[in-house]
Amino acid sequence: MTTMTIAKAINEGLRASLTNNPKSLLMGEDIGPLGGVYRVTDGLIRDFGADRVVDTPLAESGIVGTAIGLALRGYRPICEIQFDGFVFPGFNQITTQLAKMHSRSGGKLTVPVVIRIPYGGGIGSIEHHSESPEALFAHTAGLRIITPSNSHDAYWMIQQAVDCTDPVIFFEPKRRYWLKGEVDTENPGPASDPFQAHVLCEGSDATIVAYGPLVPVALAAAAAAEEDGHSIEVIDLRSISPIDFDTVTDSVKKTGRLIVAHEAPTFGGIGGEIAARISERAFLHLEAPVIRVGGFHMPYPVAKVEEDYLPDIDKILEALDRSLAY
Amino acid sequence: MGATQLPTPGINGTGLDLQSPAGGASSDPAAEMIQLLGPDGKLGTDPVFSDYAKRLEPEQLRGFYADMAKVRRFDQEATALQRQGELALWVPLTGQEAAQIGSGRATQRQDYIFPTYREHGVALTRDVDLAELLKLFRGISNGGWDPTENNFHLYTLVLAAQTLHSVGYAMGIQRDQKFAEANGSNDPKAAVVAYFGDGASSEGDVHESMVFAASYNAPVVFFCQNNHWAISVPTEVQTKVPLFNRAKGYGFPGIRVDGNDVIAVHAVTEWALEHAREGRGPVLIEAYTYRVGAHTTADDPTKYRESAEEQAWRGKDPLDRLEKYLRNEGLADEAFFEQVRVDGDKLAAHVRSTTQNLKGPDFRESFAGVYAEPHPLVAEELAWFEEYSAGFEGDHEDGGK
Ligand SMILES: Cc1ncc(C[n+]2csc(CCOP(=O)(O)OP(=O)(O)O)c2C)c(N)n1
C-alpha cells in the first residue's frame, strides 16, 4: 500500500499501461515535456519517448480521429482532452465513428481507444473548464464510460480502460486530482471489474448514488445524516455506461429510498436514467420517489456563484429529508 | 520539406511549382494539370511522369480499360436496381472511372485504402465483392465487406471523417515499420490512400488530417476527386484556390492531374505512393474530373447545372480516350472490346441475381456488434426482445421475414 493523489495514481496507472503494453501510446495537447496542464502525464515522455507520449497539434477531432486510425492498425491510443468543454470539436469522431466502428464492421474491426477527460467544476475556473458532459456520451451505444473517485480506483481503472477492447471515455474528477488515498498497486481487490458499482458504506434508511467528484460529498452527507440518527447507504457508481443497476437495485430493495447526485444538469441526465430503471425494477420496494440532486438547466455558471450551482452536503441532506418525509 | 521533394515541373504546366501565386484568379485549370492521354486518344509526354507511363505493359492498359468498363456497367446496373426498388439509394460514379481505376491500380496489396462512399471503382481494384458493396445501399448492413481482407476500409458517410482515420493508420504503419526495421524485417513498405471530394475538402477534418500528416510525416496520399459538384454546390463555393494548392500551406506536395486520364492518374498516384512509402511524407492529389450523372439516385442535376456542361465533359470521357489509344496503337482489337462487353453483361447479371437474394439480417444480430466485450444493458435488452418476440410466435408463419 502506498498513498498518492488521484492525479499521481492515474500517472502511475498510465506508466503501468505503457510498460505492460508496447502498443499503447498517449496522445494529446501539452502532454509531453509539460506533463499535461494538470501534470497527469508528468515524466512519462522522459521514460517512454516522444513516440509513446505524443504532443499533438491543437486539434481535438484530429486527436480522436487519428487515434481511431492507430487503433485500426492495432495500437491502443490513450487520448487526453485538455478540458471537458473542449471535447466537442472531437464529439463527431467519438459518436459517429469511434462508437460505431465495431458494429458497422460486423465485429471485424475493434477500436480500443481511451479518451481521458478532466471534468466537473468546483475549481473556480472560467467558462468551458467546469462541465459535466457525461450524459451526452452515455446516450451513444458503443461507448463505455467510467469515472474513478479515489486513488486506488484511478490507478486500476485507467489500466482496465486501456485493456478494454471497446472504446472507453475516462472522466477524471479534476477537483479531486489532489485528493490523497491508499493504492494497492499489487492487487486491484474489489476494483477488478471497472463496470461494477461499489457500496462504500452500508445503511438501512436510504441510498445515495454518486460518482466521480460527488462521492466525497455523498459520504459527508451520509455522515451528517448519521448524526441525526439516519442510516444511509452510499454507492459509488464508478461506471456511467453500462450502469450496474443490480447493485443499486439490491440497495434500494433494502433501504426503500434513493437519492441520485451528480454535477451535470438534472434534466436529461444520468440521474433520470437511474430513477426510471429503479422505478421499474423496485417499484414495490420504494417508500418515496427517487430524488435527483444535480445542476440546474443553465450553462455552467461563473465561478463566483458556482457554489450555489453545485450539489453539496446541504442539497443532498435536503433531498434526504424530502425522501424520508414520505 | 519543400521543393526538393517534388518532381520537376512537367511540360504540361506548372502543377508542381509551389512558387506560382496561389491566387483565386487562376485562369485555365488545364494549364496547371498533369495530363498524358488527351481526349483525342494521343499520348503526350511529361519529363517526370512519362517514365511511369512507359512502365505500363499493354496487358495493364487493356486491364485499365476492362476495369473502367466493368465498373461503369456495374454502375448502370446498380442504378437500375435502385429504380426497381432493390436498393434504397445508389451513388453513381460514371465519369470518375479513370480517377478511381488509375489510382486504385497504383496501390499495392499492403497499402490500406480509406474511401468515402462513391469509390466503387477503387473497390473493384481491391477485389471487394461488388455484391457485398451493395449491402449498404440495400439497407441490410451498415458496413458490408470485411475491411481487413482487402485493406479496403468501409465507406464513411460522415464526410471527411475517414481522412483522419487514414492519417492515424499511416502513423501506425510508420511505427510498425520502425519496429520491423529494428528487427531486421524487410516486409514491403506500405502507405495509405484517403479518398474525399471537393465538397468534403471544406470540412475541418480534412484540415486537421493534413496538419497531422505533415507534422508526423505520415505515409498518406490524400486523393481528392474534384468532380465539380457537392450535390448542387459548385467547387467555387468550397475554395477560392485550386485545391491542390492547399498542400503548399501544409508543407507537402500537391498535384493536379487530369482525372479522366487513367494513365496520368496511375502515374501520379504511383509517384505519390512511392514518395509516401519511402518516408518522404504525405502528398495531395487533386484528380480534376466530373460526375456526369446525378449525385445520387435521389438527386436532380437539372435543377442546378446546364446540360451543356455535362455534354462538354462527356467529350472528355475516360473510356473513349483509352479506347481510341488502344485501337490507334493496335494494342486491342474488336474482339477485345466485344469480350469486355460480354464480361460486363455477365457481371451485371451476377450482381442483379445476387442482390435480389441478399436478405436482411435477423434483427437479433444487431445486438451482437454494439460492443466487443459483454455488456449488461445490451444483454438485458436482447433478452427482453427475445421474450417479446416469443409472444408473437406463430403469428408470422406466412408473413414475417
Ligand atoms: C458531415 C456531412 N455533412 C453533409 C453530408 C450530406 N452530403 C452527402 S454527400 C454531400 C456532398 C459531397 O460532395 P463532395 O465531397 O464533393 O463529394 P461527391 O459526392 O461529389 O463525390 C453532402 C453535402 C454528409 N454526408 N456529411
PDB file of C-alpha atoms in Angstrom, chain B residues 67-268:
ATOM      1  CA  ASP B  67     -11.855  -2.284 -65.228  1.00  0.00           C
ATOM      2  CA  MET B  68     -13.336   1.041 -66.233  1.00  0.00           C
ATOM      3  CA  ALA B  69     -15.890  -0.610 -68.496  1.00  0.00           C
ATOM      4  CA  LYS B  70     -16.743  -3.143 -65.819  1.00  0.00           C
ATOM      5  CA  VAL B  71     -17.374  -0.591 -63.121  1.00  0.00           C
ATOM      6  CA  ARG B  72     -19.385   1.615 -65.469  1.00  0.00           C
ATOM      7  CA  ARG B  73     -21.568  -1.367 -66.339  1.00  0.00           C
ATOM      8  CA  PHE B  74     -21.883  -2.153 -62.645  1.00  0.00           C
ATOM      9  CA  ASP B  75     -22.913   1.447 -62.007  1.00  0.00           C
ATOM     10  CA  GLN B  76     -25.651   1.243 -64.641  1.00  0.00           C
ATOM     11  CA  GLU B  77     -26.937  -1.995 -63.168  1.00  0.00           C
ATOM     12  CA  ALA B  78     -26.962  -0.632 -59.623  1.00  0.00           C
ATOM     13  CA  THR B  79     -28.825   2.469 -60.814  1.00  0.00           C
ATOM     14  CA  ALA B  80     -31.399   0.199 -62.476  1.00  0.00           C
ATOM     15  CA  LEU B  81     -31.669  -1.908 -59.327  1.00  0.00           C
ATOM     16  CA  GLN B  82     -32.347   1.226 -57.310  1.00  0.00           C
ATOM     17  CA  ARG B  83     -35.053   2.303 -59.779  1.00  0.00           C
ATOM     18  CA  GLN B  84     -36.658  -1.090 -59.384  1.00  0.00           C
ATOM     19  CA  GLY B  85     -36.730  -0.758 -55.609  1.00  0.00           C
ATOM     20  CA  GLU B  86     -33.951  -3.250 -54.893  1.00  0.00           C
ATOM     21  CA  LEU B  87     -31.626  -0.614 -53.407  1.00  0.00           C
ATOM     22  CA  ALA B  88     -32.551   2.219 -51.049  1.00  0.00           C
ATOM     23  CA  LEU B  89     -30.105   4.581 -52.735  1.00  0.00           C
ATOM     24  CA  TRP B  90     -27.331   4.496 -55.267  1.00  0.00           C
ATOM     25  CA  VAL B  91     -24.310   6.763 -55.635  1.00  0.00           C
ATOM     26  CA  PRO B  92     -23.184   6.651 -59.267  1.00  0.00           C
ATOM     27  CA  LEU B  93     -19.558   7.053 -60.289  1.00  0.00           C
ATOM     28  CA  THR B  94     -19.912   7.431 -64.055  1.00  0.00           C
ATOM     29  CA  GLY B  95     -17.330   9.921 -65.288  1.00  0.00           C
ATOM     30  CA  GLN B  96     -14.897   9.190 -62.481  1.00  0.00           C
ATOM     31  CA  GLU B  97     -13.713   5.762 -63.637  1.00  0.00           C
ATOM     32  CA  ALA B  98     -10.214   6.870 -64.620  1.00  0.00           C
ATOM     33  CA  ALA B  99      -9.608   8.645 -61.328  1.00  0.00           C
ATOM     34  CA  GLN B 100     -10.611   5.553 -59.422  1.00  0.00           C
ATOM     35  CA  ILE B 101      -9.156   2.764 -61.542  1.00  0.00           C
ATOM     36  CA  GLY B 102      -5.938   4.676 -62.186  1.00  0.00           C
ATOM     37  CA  SER B 103      -5.345   5.364 -58.505  1.00  0.00           C
ATOM     38  CA  GLY B 104      -6.642   2.024 -57.229  1.00  0.00           C
ATOM     39  CA  ARG B 105      -4.407   0.093 -59.645  1.00  0.00           C
ATOM     40  CA  ALA B 106      -1.414   2.103 -58.415  1.00  0.00           C
ATOM     41  CA  THR B 107      -1.829   0.743 -54.888  1.00  0.00           C
ATOM     42  CA  GLN B 108      -0.173  -2.441 -53.707  1.00  0.00           C
ATOM     43  CA  ARG B 109      -1.715  -5.172 -51.578  1.00  0.00           C
ATOM     44  CA  GLN B 110      -0.077  -3.951 -48.370  1.00  0.00           C
ATOM     45  CA  ASP B 111      -1.419  -0.416 -48.793  1.00  0.00           C
ATOM     46  CA  TYR B 112      -4.604   0.492 -46.961  1.00  0.00           C
ATOM     47  CA  ILE B 113      -7.455   2.480 -48.509  1.00  0.00           C
ATOM     48  CA  PHE B 114      -9.987   4.739 -46.802  1.00  0.00           C
ATOM     49  CA  PRO B 115     -12.790   5.506 -49.286  1.00  0.00           C
ATOM     50  CA  THR B 116     -15.731   7.909 -48.926  1.00  0.00           C
ATOM     51  CA  TYR B 117     -18.861   6.330 -50.467  1.00  0.00           C
ATOM     52  CA  ARG B 118     -18.507   6.625 -54.247  1.00  0.00           C
ATOM     53  CA  GLU B 119     -15.296   4.625 -54.679  1.00  0.00           C
ATOM     54  CA  HIS B 120     -16.820   1.574 -56.354  1.00  0.00           C
ATOM     55  CA  GLY B 121     -14.020   1.588 -58.920  1.00  0.00           C
ATOM     56  CA  VAL B 122     -11.349   1.573 -56.244  1.00  0.00           C
ATOM     57  CA  ALA B 123     -13.259  -1.245 -54.527  1.00  0.00           C
ATOM     58  CA  LEU B 124     -13.092  -3.216 -57.764  1.00  0.00           C
ATOM     59  CA  THR B 125      -9.312  -2.822 -57.926  1.00  0.00           C
ATOM     60  CA  ARG B 126      -9.100  -4.069 -54.327  1.00  0.00           C
ATOM     61  CA  ASP B 127     -11.115  -7.221 -55.165  1.00  0.00           C
ATOM     62  CA  VAL B 128     -14.036  -6.273 -52.951  1.00  0.00           C
ATOM     63  CA  ASP B 129     -17.062  -8.373 -53.880  1.00  0.00           C
ATOM     64  CA  LEU B 130     -19.384  -5.862 -55.522  1.00  0.00           C
ATOM     65  CA  ALA B 131     -22.437  -7.656 -54.151  1.00  0.00           C
ATOM     66  CA  GLU B 132     -21.060  -7.072 -50.630  1.00  0.00           C
ATOM     67  CA  LEU B 133     -20.646  -3.436 -51.581  1.00  0.00           C
ATOM     68  CA  LEU B 134     -24.350  -3.194 -52.348  1.00  0.00           C
ATOM     69  CA  LYS B 135     -25.375  -4.365 -48.879  1.00  0.00           C
ATOM     70  CA  LEU B 136     -25.014  -0.843 -47.517  1.00  0.00           C
ATOM     71  CA  PHE B 137     -27.225   0.559 -50.260  1.00  0.00           C
ATOM     72  CA  ARG B 138     -29.774  -2.215 -49.906  1.00  0.00           C
ATOM     73  CA  GLY B 139     -30.152  -1.327 -46.252  1.00  0.00           C
ATOM     74  CA  ILE B 140     -29.099  -4.676 -44.886  1.00  0.00           C
ATOM     75  CA  SER B 141     -25.735  -3.689 -43.395  1.00  0.00           C
ATOM     76  CA  ASN B 142     -24.065  -0.510 -42.174  1.00  0.00           C
ATOM     77  CA  GLY B 143     -20.783  -1.879 -43.478  1.00  0.00           C
ATOM     78  CA  GLY B 144     -20.788  -4.805 -45.863  1.00  0.00           C
ATOM     79  CA  TRP B 145     -17.380  -6.278 -46.546  1.00  0.00           C
ATOM     80  CA  ASP B 146     -14.527  -7.285 -44.264  1.00  0.00           C
ATOM     81  CA  PRO B 147     -12.112  -4.321 -44.462  1.00  0.00           C
ATOM     82  CA  THR B 148      -9.181  -6.396 -43.248  1.00  0.00           C
ATOM     83  CA  GLU B 149      -9.457  -8.850 -46.144  1.00  0.00           C
ATOM     84  CA  ASN B 150      -8.533  -6.437 -48.926  1.00  0.00           C
ATOM     85  CA  ASN B 151      -7.245  -3.466 -46.931  1.00  0.00           C
ATOM     86  CA  PHE B 152     -10.229  -1.505 -48.193  1.00  0.00           C
ATOM     87  CA  HIS B 153     -11.983   0.254 -45.343  1.00  0.00           C
ATOM     88  CA  LEU B 154     -15.748   0.585 -45.002  1.00  0.00           C
ATOM     89  CA  TYR B 155     -17.449   3.508 -46.695  1.00  0.00           C
ATOM     90  CA  THR B 156     -17.822   6.603 -44.485  1.00  0.00           C
ATOM     91  CA  LEU B 157     -20.987   8.663 -44.742  1.00  0.00           C
ATOM     92  CA  VAL B 158     -19.952  11.486 -42.423  1.00  0.00           C
ATOM     93  CA  LEU B 159     -17.908  13.483 -44.899  1.00  0.00           C
ATOM     94  CA  ALA B 160     -14.159  13.684 -44.295  1.00  0.00           C
ATOM     95  CA  ALA B 161     -14.140  11.702 -41.028  1.00  0.00           C
ATOM     96  CA  GLN B 162     -12.059   8.998 -42.698  1.00  0.00           C
ATOM     97  CA  THR B 163      -9.276  11.389 -43.669  1.00  0.00           C
ATOM     98  CA  LEU B 164      -8.236  11.457 -40.013  1.00  0.00           C
ATOM     99  CA  HIS B 165      -8.520   7.696 -39.689  1.00  0.00           C
ATOM    100  CA  SER B 166      -6.221   7.391 -42.674  1.00  0.00           C
ATOM    101  CA  VAL B 167      -3.559   9.573 -41.076  1.00  0.00           C
ATOM    102  CA  GLY B 168      -3.756   7.667 -37.788  1.00  0.00           C
ATOM    103  CA  TYR B 169      -3.484   4.407 -39.688  1.00  0.00           C
ATOM    104  CA  ALA B 170      -0.486   5.772 -41.585  1.00  0.00           C
ATOM    105  CA  MET B 171       1.110   6.767 -38.277  1.00  0.00           C
ATOM    106  CA  GLY B 172       0.588   3.166 -37.180  1.00  0.00           C
ATOM    107  CA  ILE B 173       2.317   1.912 -40.329  1.00  0.00           C
ATOM    108  CA  GLN B 174       5.215   4.247 -39.585  1.00  0.00           C
ATOM    109  CA  ARG B 175       5.600   2.772 -36.114  1.00  0.00           C
ATOM    110  CA  ASP B 176       5.267  -0.797 -37.381  1.00  0.00           C
ATOM    111  CA  GLN B 177       7.973  -0.175 -39.970  1.00  0.00           C
ATOM    112  CA  LYS B 178      10.309   1.353 -37.443  1.00  0.00           C
ATOM    113  CA  PHE B 179       9.835  -1.700 -35.266  1.00  0.00           C
ATOM    114  CA  ALA B 180      10.180  -4.120 -38.187  1.00  0.00           C
ATOM    115  CA  GLU B 181      13.392  -2.468 -39.380  1.00  0.00           C
ATOM    116  CA  ALA B 182      14.833  -2.648 -35.879  1.00  0.00           C
ATOM    117  CA  ASN B 183      14.131  -6.371 -36.042  1.00  0.00           C
ATOM    118  CA  GLY B 184      15.692  -6.830 -39.455  1.00  0.00           C
ATOM    119  CA  SER B 185      12.430  -7.464 -41.288  1.00  0.00           C
ATOM    120  CA  ASN B 186      12.161  -6.340 -44.886  1.00  0.00           C
ATOM    121  CA  ASP B 187       8.430  -6.522 -45.440  1.00  0.00           C
ATOM    122  CA  PRO B 188       7.267  -4.337 -48.307  1.00  0.00           C
ATOM    123  CA  LYS B 189       6.654  -0.783 -47.176  1.00  0.00           C
ATOM    124  CA  ALA B 190       3.079   0.424 -47.047  1.00  0.00           C
ATOM    125  CA  ALA B 191       1.154   3.655 -47.424  1.00  0.00           C
ATOM    126  CA  VAL B 192      -2.432   4.779 -47.049  1.00  0.00           C
ATOM    127  CA  VAL B 193      -4.746   6.463 -49.536  1.00  0.00           C
ATOM    128  CA  ALA B 194      -7.608   8.652 -48.307  1.00  0.00           C
ATOM    129  CA  TYR B 195     -10.351   9.476 -50.827  1.00  0.00           C
ATOM    130  CA  PHE B 196     -12.576  12.509 -50.433  1.00  0.00           C
ATOM    131  CA  GLY B 197     -14.427  15.014 -52.582  1.00  0.00           C
ATOM    132  CA  ASP B 198     -14.117  18.705 -53.355  1.00  0.00           C
ATOM    133  CA  GLY B 199     -17.092  19.370 -51.085  1.00  0.00           C
ATOM    134  CA  ALA B 200     -15.559  17.396 -48.238  1.00  0.00           C
ATOM    135  CA  SER B 201     -12.387  19.445 -48.588  1.00  0.00           C
ATOM    136  CA  SER B 202     -14.193  22.216 -46.698  1.00  0.00           C
ATOM    137  CA  GLU B 203     -14.711  20.059 -43.623  1.00  0.00           C
ATOM    138  CA  GLY B 204     -12.443  20.734 -40.661  1.00  0.00           C
ATOM    139  CA  ASP B 205     -11.346  17.112 -40.521  1.00  0.00           C
ATOM    140  CA  VAL B 206      -9.549  17.464 -43.850  1.00  0.00           C
ATOM    141  CA  HIS B 207      -7.618  20.407 -42.463  1.00  0.00           C
ATOM    142  CA  GLU B 208      -6.769  18.582 -39.256  1.00  0.00           C
ATOM    143  CA  SER B 209      -5.755  15.457 -41.123  1.00  0.00           C
ATOM    144  CA  MET B 210      -3.346  17.453 -43.280  1.00  0.00           C
ATOM    145  CA  VAL B 211      -1.868  19.164 -40.218  1.00  0.00           C
ATOM    146  CA  PHE B 212      -1.315  15.815 -38.506  1.00  0.00           C
ATOM    147  CA  ALA B 213       0.032  14.182 -41.667  1.00  0.00           C
ATOM    148  CA  ALA B 214       2.533  16.972 -42.167  1.00  0.00           C
ATOM    149  CA  SER B 215       3.550  17.146 -38.505  1.00  0.00           C
ATOM    150  CA  TYR B 216       4.350  13.444 -38.342  1.00  0.00           C
ATOM    151  CA  ASN B 217       5.397  12.987 -41.968  1.00  0.00           C
ATOM    152  CA  ALA B 218       2.787  10.243 -42.238  1.00  0.00           C
ATOM    153  CA  PRO B 219       2.810   7.954 -45.301  1.00  0.00           C
ATOM    154  CA  VAL B 220      -0.563   9.043 -46.626  1.00  0.00           C
ATOM    155  CA  VAL B 221      -1.774  10.095 -50.049  1.00  0.00           C
ATOM    156  CA  PHE B 222      -4.790  12.384 -49.963  1.00  0.00           C
ATOM    157  CA  PHE B 223      -6.747  11.701 -53.123  1.00  0.00           C
ATOM    158  CA  CYS B 224      -9.345  14.384 -53.767  1.00  0.00           C
ATOM    159  CA  GLN B 225     -11.717  13.703 -56.627  1.00  0.00           C
ATOM    160  CA  ASN B 226     -12.781  17.142 -57.688  1.00  0.00           C
ATOM    161  CA  ASN B 227     -15.889  16.171 -59.596  1.00  0.00           C
ATOM    162  CA  HIS B 228     -17.001  19.802 -59.574  1.00  0.00           C
ATOM    163  CA  TRP B 229     -20.155  19.399 -57.543  1.00  0.00           C
ATOM    164  CA  ALA B 230     -21.014  18.727 -53.923  1.00  0.00           C
ATOM    165  CA  ILE B 231     -24.600  17.701 -54.565  1.00  0.00           C
ATOM    166  CA  SER B 232     -25.771  21.048 -56.012  1.00  0.00           C
ATOM    167  CA  VAL B 233     -22.977  23.304 -54.774  1.00  0.00           C
ATOM    168  CA  PRO B 234     -20.123  24.032 -57.199  1.00  0.00           C
ATOM    169  CA  THR B 235     -16.459  23.805 -56.251  1.00  0.00           C
ATOM    170  CA  GLU B 236     -16.135  27.598 -56.335  1.00  0.00           C
ATOM    171  CA  VAL B 237     -18.175  27.791 -53.137  1.00  0.00           C
ATOM    172  CA  GLN B 238     -15.760  25.410 -51.397  1.00  0.00           C
ATOM    173  CA  THR B 239     -12.482  27.011 -52.421  1.00  0.00           C
ATOM    174  CA  LYS B 240     -11.022  30.143 -53.907  1.00  0.00           C
ATOM    175  CA  VAL B 241      -7.751  28.470 -54.879  1.00  0.00           C
ATOM    176  CA  PRO B 242      -7.222  25.318 -56.904  1.00  0.00           C
ATOM    177  CA  LEU B 243      -7.482  22.575 -54.297  1.00  0.00           C
ATOM    178  CA  PHE B 244      -4.063  21.063 -54.945  1.00  0.00           C
ATOM    179  CA  ASN B 245      -2.518  24.417 -53.990  1.00  0.00           C
ATOM    180  CA  ARG B 246      -3.648  23.933 -50.439  1.00  0.00           C
ATOM    181  CA  ALA B 247      -0.967  21.286 -49.896  1.00  0.00           C
ATOM    182  CA  LYS B 248       1.622  24.036 -50.101  1.00  0.00           C
ATOM    183  CA  GLY B 249       0.182  25.606 -46.986  1.00  0.00           C
ATOM    184  CA  TYR B 250       0.660  22.369 -45.083  1.00  0.00           C
ATOM    185  CA  GLY B 251       4.158  21.842 -46.407  1.00  0.00           C
ATOM    186  CA  PHE B 252       3.820  18.885 -48.721  1.00  0.00           C
ATOM    187  CA  PRO B 253       3.445  18.416 -52.473  1.00  0.00           C
ATOM    188  CA  GLY B 254       0.125  18.950 -54.198  1.00  0.00           C
ATOM    189  CA  ILE B 255      -0.519  17.815 -57.762  1.00  0.00           C
ATOM    190  CA  ARG B 256      -3.472  18.357 -60.030  1.00  0.00           C
ATOM    191  CA  VAL B 257      -3.937  15.547 -62.508  1.00  0.00           C
ATOM    192  CA  ASP B 258      -6.416  15.111 -65.311  1.00  0.00           C
ATOM    193  CA  GLY B 259      -8.800  12.785 -63.524  1.00  0.00           C
ATOM    194  CA  ASN B 260     -10.204  11.499 -66.808  1.00  0.00           C
ATOM    195  CA  ASP B 261      -6.789  10.316 -67.949  1.00  0.00           C
ATOM    196  CA  VAL B 262      -6.243   6.899 -66.442  1.00  0.00           C
ATOM    197  CA  ILE B 263      -2.568   6.781 -67.459  1.00  0.00           C
ATOM    198  CA  ALA B 264      -1.718  10.102 -65.814  1.00  0.00           C
ATOM    199  CA  VAL B 265      -3.720   9.289 -62.685  1.00  0.00           C
ATOM    200  CA  HIS B 266      -1.913   5.975 -62.403  1.00  0.00           C
ATOM    201  CA  ALA B 267       1.485   7.623 -62.886  1.00  0.00           C
ATOM    202  CA  VAL B 268       0.886  10.414 -60.421  1.00  0.00           C
TER     203      VAL B 268
END
